[in-house]
PDB file of C-alpha atoms in Angstrom:
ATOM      1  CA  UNK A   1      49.877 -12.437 123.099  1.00  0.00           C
ATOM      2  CA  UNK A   2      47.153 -10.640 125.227  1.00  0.00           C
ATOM      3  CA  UNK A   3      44.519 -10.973 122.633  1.00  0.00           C
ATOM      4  CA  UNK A   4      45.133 -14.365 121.398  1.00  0.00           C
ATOM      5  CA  UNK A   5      45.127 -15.512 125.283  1.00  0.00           C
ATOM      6  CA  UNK A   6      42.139 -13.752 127.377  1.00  0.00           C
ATOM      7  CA  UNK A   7      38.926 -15.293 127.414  1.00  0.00           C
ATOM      8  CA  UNK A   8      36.976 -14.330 124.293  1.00  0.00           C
ATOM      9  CA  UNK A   9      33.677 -12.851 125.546  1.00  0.00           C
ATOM     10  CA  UNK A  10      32.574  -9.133 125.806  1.00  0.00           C
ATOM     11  CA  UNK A  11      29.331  -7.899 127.965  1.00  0.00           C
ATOM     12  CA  UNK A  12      25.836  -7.854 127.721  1.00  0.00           C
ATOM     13  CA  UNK A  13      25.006  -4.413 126.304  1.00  0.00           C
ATOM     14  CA  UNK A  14      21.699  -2.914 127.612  1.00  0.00           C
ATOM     15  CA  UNK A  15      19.239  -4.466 124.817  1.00  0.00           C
ATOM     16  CA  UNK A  16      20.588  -8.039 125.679  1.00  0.00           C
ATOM     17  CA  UNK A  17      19.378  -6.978 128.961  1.00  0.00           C
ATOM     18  CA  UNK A  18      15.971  -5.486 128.436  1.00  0.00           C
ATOM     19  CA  UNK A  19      15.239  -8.828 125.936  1.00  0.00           C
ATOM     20  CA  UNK A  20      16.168 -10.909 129.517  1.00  0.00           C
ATOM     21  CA  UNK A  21      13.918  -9.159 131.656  1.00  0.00           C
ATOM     22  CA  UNK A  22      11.488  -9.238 128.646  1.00  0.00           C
ATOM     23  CA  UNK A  23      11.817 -12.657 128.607  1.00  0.00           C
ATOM     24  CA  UNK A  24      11.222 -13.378 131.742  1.00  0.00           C
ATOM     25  CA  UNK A  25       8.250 -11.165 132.762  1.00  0.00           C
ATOM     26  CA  UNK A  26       6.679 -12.947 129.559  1.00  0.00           C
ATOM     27  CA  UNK A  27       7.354 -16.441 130.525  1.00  0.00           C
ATOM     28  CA  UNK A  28       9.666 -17.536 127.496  1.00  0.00           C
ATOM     29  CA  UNK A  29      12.645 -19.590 126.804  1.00  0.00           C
ATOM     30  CA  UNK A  30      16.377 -16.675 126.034  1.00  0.00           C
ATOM     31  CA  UNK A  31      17.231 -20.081 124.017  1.00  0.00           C
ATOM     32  CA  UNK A  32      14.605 -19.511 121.463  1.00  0.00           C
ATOM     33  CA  UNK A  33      15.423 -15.827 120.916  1.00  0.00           C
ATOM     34  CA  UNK A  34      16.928 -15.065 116.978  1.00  0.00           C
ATOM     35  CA  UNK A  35      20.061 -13.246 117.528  1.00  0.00           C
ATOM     36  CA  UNK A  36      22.857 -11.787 115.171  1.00  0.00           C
ATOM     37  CA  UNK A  37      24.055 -13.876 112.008  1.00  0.00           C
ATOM     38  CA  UNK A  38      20.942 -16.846 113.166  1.00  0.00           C
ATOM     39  CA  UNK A  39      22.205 -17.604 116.377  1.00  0.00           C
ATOM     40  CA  UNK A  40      20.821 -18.130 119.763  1.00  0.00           C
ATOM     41  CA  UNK A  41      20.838 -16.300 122.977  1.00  0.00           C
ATOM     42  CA  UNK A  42      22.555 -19.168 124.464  1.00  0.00           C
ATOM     43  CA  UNK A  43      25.104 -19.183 121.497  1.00  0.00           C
ATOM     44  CA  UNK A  44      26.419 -15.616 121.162  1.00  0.00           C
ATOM     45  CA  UNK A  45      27.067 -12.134 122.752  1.00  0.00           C
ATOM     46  CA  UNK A  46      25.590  -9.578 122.082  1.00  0.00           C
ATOM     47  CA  UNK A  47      22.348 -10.811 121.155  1.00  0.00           C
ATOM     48  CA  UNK A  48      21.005  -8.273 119.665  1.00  0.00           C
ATOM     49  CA  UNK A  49      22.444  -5.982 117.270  1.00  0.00           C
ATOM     50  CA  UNK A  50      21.538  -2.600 119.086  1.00  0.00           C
ATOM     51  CA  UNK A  51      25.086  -3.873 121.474  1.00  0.00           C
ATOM     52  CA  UNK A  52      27.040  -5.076 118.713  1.00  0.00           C
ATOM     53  CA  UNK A  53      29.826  -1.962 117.570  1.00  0.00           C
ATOM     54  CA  UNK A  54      28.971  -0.892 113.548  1.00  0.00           C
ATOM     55  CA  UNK A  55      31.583  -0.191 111.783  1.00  0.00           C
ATOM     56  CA  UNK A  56      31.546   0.226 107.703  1.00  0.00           C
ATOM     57  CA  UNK A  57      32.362  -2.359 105.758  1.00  0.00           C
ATOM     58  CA  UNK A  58      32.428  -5.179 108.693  1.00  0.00           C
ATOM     59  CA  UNK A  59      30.188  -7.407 110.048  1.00  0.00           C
ATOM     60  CA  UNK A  60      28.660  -6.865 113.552  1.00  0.00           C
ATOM     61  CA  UNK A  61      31.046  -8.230 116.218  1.00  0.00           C
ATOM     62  CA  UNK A  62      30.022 -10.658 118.646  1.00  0.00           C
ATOM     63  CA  UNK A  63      31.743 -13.419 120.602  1.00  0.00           C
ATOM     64  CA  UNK A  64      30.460 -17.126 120.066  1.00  0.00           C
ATOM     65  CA  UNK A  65      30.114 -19.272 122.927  1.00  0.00           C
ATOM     66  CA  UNK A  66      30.985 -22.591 123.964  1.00  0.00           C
ATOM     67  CA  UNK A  67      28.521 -25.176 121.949  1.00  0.00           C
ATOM     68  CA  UNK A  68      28.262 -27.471 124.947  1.00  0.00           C
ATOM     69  CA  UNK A  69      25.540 -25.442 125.881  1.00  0.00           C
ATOM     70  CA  UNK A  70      27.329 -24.235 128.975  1.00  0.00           C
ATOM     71  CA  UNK A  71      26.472 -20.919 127.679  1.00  0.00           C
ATOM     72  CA  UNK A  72      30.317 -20.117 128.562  1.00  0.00           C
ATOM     73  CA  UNK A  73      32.820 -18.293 127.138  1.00  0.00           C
ATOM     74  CA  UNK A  74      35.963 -19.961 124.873  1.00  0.00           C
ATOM     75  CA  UNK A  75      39.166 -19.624 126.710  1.00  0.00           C
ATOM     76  CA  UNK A  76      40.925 -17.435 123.627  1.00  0.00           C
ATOM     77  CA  UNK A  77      40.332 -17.159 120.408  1.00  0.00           C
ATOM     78  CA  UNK A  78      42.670 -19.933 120.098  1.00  0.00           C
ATOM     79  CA  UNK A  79      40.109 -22.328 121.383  1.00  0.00           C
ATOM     80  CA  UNK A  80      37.582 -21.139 119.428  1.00  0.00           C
ATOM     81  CA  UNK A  81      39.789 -21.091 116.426  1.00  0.00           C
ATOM     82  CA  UNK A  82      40.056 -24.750 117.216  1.00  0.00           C
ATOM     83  CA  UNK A  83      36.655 -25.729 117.728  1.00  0.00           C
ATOM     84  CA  UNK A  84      35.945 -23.636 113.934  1.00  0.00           C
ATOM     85  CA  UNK A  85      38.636 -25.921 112.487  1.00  0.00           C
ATOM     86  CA  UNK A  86      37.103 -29.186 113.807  1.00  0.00           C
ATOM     87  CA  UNK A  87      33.921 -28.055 112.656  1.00  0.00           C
ATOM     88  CA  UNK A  88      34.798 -27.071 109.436  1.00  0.00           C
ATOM     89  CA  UNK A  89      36.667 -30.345 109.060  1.00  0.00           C
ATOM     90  CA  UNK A  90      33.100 -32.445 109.737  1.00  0.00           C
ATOM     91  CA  UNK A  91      31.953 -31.095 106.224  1.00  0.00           C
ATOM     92  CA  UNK A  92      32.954 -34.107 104.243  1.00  0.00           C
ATOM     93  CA  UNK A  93      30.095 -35.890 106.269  1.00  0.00           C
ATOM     94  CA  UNK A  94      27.056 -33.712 106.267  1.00  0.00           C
ATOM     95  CA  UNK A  95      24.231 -34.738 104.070  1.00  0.00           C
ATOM     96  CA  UNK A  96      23.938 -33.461 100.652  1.00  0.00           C
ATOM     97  CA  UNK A  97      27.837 -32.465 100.208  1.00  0.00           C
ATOM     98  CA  UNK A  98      29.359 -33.804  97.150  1.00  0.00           C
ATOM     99  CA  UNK A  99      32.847 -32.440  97.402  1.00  0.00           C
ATOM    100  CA  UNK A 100      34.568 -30.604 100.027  1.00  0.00           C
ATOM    101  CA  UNK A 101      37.646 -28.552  98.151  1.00  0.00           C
ATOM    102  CA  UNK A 102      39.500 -27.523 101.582  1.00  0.00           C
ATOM    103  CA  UNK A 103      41.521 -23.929 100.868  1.00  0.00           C
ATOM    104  CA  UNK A 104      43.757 -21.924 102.847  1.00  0.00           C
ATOM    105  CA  UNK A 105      44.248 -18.385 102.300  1.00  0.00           C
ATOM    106  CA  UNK A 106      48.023 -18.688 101.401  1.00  0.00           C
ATOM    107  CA  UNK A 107      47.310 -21.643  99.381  1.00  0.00           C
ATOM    108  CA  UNK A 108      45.751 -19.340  96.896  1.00  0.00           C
ATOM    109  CA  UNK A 109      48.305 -16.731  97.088  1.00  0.00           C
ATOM    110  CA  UNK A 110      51.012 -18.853  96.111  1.00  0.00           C
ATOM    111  CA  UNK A 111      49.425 -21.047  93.560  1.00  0.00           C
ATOM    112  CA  UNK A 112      46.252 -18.657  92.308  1.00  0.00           C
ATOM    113  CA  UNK A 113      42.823 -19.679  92.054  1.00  0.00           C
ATOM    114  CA  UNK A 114      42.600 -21.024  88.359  1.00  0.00           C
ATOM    115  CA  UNK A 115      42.795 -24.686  89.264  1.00  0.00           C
ATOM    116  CA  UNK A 116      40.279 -24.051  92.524  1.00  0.00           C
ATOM    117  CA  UNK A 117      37.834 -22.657  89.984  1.00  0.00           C
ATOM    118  CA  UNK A 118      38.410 -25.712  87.337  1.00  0.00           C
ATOM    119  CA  UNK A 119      37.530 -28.038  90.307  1.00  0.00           C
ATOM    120  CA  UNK A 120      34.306 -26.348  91.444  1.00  0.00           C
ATOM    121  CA  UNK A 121      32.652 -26.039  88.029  1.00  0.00           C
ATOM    122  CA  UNK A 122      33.486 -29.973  87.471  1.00  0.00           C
ATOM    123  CA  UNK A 123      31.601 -31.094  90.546  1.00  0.00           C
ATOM    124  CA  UNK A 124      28.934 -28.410  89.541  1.00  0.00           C
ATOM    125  CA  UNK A 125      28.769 -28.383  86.393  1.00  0.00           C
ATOM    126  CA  UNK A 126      28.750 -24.475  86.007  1.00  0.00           C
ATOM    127  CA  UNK A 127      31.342 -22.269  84.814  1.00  0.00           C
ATOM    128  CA  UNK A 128      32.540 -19.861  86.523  1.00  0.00           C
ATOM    129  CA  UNK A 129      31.708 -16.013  85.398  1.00  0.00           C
ATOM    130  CA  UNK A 130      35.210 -14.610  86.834  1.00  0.00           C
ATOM    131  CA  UNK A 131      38.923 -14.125  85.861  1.00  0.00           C
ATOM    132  CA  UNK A 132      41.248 -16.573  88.330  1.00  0.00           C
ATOM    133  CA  UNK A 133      43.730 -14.479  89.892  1.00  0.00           C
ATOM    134  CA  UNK A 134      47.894 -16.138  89.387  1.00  0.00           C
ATOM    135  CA  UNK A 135      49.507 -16.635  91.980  1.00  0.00           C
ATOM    136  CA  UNK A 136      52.201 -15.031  93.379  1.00  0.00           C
ATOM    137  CA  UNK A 137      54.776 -18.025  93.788  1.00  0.00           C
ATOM    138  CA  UNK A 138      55.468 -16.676  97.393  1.00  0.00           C
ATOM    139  CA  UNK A 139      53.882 -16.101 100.622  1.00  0.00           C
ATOM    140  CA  UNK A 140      54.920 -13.570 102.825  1.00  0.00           C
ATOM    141  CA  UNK A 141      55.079 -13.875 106.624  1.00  0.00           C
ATOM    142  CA  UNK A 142      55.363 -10.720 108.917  1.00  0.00           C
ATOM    143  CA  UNK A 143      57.908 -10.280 111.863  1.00  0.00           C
ATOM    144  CA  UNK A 144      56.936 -11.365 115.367  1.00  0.00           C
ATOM    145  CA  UNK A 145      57.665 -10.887 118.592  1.00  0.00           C
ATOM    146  CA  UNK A 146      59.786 -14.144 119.528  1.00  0.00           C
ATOM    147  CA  UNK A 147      57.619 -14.305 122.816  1.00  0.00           C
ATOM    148  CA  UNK A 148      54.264 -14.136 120.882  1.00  0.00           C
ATOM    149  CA  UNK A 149      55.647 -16.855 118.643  1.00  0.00           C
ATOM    150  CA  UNK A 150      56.979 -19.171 122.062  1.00  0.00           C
ATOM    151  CA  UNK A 151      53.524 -18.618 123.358  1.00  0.00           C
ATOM    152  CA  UNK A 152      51.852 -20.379 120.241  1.00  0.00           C
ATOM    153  CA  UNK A 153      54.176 -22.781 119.516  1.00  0.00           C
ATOM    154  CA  UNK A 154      53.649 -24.038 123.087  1.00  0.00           C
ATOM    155  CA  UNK A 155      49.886 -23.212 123.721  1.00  0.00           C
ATOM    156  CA  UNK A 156      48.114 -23.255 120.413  1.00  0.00           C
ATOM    157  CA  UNK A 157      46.613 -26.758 119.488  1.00  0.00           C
ATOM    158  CA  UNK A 158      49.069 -27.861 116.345  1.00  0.00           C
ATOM    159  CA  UNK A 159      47.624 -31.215 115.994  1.00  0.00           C
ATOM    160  CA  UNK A 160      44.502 -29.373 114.577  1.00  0.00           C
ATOM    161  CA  UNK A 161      46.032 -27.099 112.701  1.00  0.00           C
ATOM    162  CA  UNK A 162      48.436 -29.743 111.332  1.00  0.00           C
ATOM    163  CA  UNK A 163      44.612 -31.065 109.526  1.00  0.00           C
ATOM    164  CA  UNK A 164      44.859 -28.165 107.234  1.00  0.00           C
ATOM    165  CA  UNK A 165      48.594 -28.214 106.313  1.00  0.00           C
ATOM    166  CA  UNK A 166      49.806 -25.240 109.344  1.00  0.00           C
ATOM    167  CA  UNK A 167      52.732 -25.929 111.290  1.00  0.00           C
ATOM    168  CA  UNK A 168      55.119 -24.395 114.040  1.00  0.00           C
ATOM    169  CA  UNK A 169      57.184 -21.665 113.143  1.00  0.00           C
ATOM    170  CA  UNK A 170      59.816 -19.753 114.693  1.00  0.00           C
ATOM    171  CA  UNK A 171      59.758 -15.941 114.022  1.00  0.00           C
ATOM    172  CA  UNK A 172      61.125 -14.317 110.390  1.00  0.00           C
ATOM    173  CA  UNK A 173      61.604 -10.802 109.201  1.00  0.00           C
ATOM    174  CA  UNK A 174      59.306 -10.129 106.007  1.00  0.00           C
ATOM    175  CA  UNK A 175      60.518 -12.421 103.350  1.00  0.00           C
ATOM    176  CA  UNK A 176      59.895 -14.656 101.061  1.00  0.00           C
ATOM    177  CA  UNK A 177      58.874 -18.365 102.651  1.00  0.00           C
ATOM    178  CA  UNK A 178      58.055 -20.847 100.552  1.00  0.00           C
ATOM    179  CA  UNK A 179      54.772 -22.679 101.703  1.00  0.00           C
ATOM    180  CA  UNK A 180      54.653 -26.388 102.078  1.00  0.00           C
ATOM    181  CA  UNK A 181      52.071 -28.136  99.388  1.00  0.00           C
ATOM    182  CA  UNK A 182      49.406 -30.364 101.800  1.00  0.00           C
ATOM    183  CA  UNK A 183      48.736 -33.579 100.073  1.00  0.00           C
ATOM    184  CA  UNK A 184      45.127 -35.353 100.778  1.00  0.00           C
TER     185      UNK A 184
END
């Protein structure tokens, strides 16, 4: 519950700093500045990725900030979660997308990817150069805490989620649940 409910930022390391002063001294615009992954300065922290922890095999962290351009942190990752979701959901309306094939992790789990695959090479007319996995018929969800699981059933935006077929839950041991099929 901690993580999911502190303010997602992390400091300025000491490179994010020296690019300020930098900055400054030389008369230019943070905003401007290419950062980690193609953000801005004003969009992300670190910056640079001399403050960002490496560690093999992931991706340099960073925390994404509000795109209001408040340059301020997201609540939790909960928020930001959100504010991914609603993005991702705006897809259907940018220019130059011809089909928008929405997927969810346990979606493909339970059902495989064969029929995800068959739909992508009809709208591109390509075929595709892999094996589709089968799926496993059932989706396992891990034991909570029944607090944690309170907190988000109360706190965590399930109208949104509710857009790509998630609902409330109360807590289960490991077994088998079967998954609810989204209809669009």
């Amino acid at each position: 519950k901690d993580f999911v409910s502190k303010p997602w930022i992390g400091p300025r390391g000491p490179a994010d700093k020296d690019l300020m002063v930098r900055a400054k001294a030389e008369g230019r615009k943070l905003e401007v500045e290419g950062c980690l992954a193609g953000y801005r300065f004003d969009e992300v922290i670190p910056c640079l990725p001399e403050d960002s922890v490496d560690k093999e095999g992931y991706s340099s962290y960073m925390y994404e900030l509000m795109h209001d351009g408040s340059n301020r942190a997201y609540g939790s990752i909960i928020d930001l979660r959100r504010e991914k979701l609603l993005n991702f959901l705006t897809v259907p309306r940018m220019n130059g997308v011809r089909a928008f094939f929405p997927q969810r992790y346990e979606g493909l789990v339970l059902k495989g990817t064969g029929d995800f695959l068959k739909s992508l090479e009809e709208v591109t007319g390509l075929t595709a150069k892999c094996t589709p996995f089968e799926g496993t018929g059932v989706v396992k969800h891990k034991n909570v805490e029944p607090e944690f699981m309170e907190w988000m059933n109360e706190y965590h935006d399930w109208a949104t989620e509710g857009m790509i077929g998630y609902q409330k839950r109360e807590p289960v041991k490991m077994q088998e649940v079967k998954m609810q099929e989204v209809n669009r």
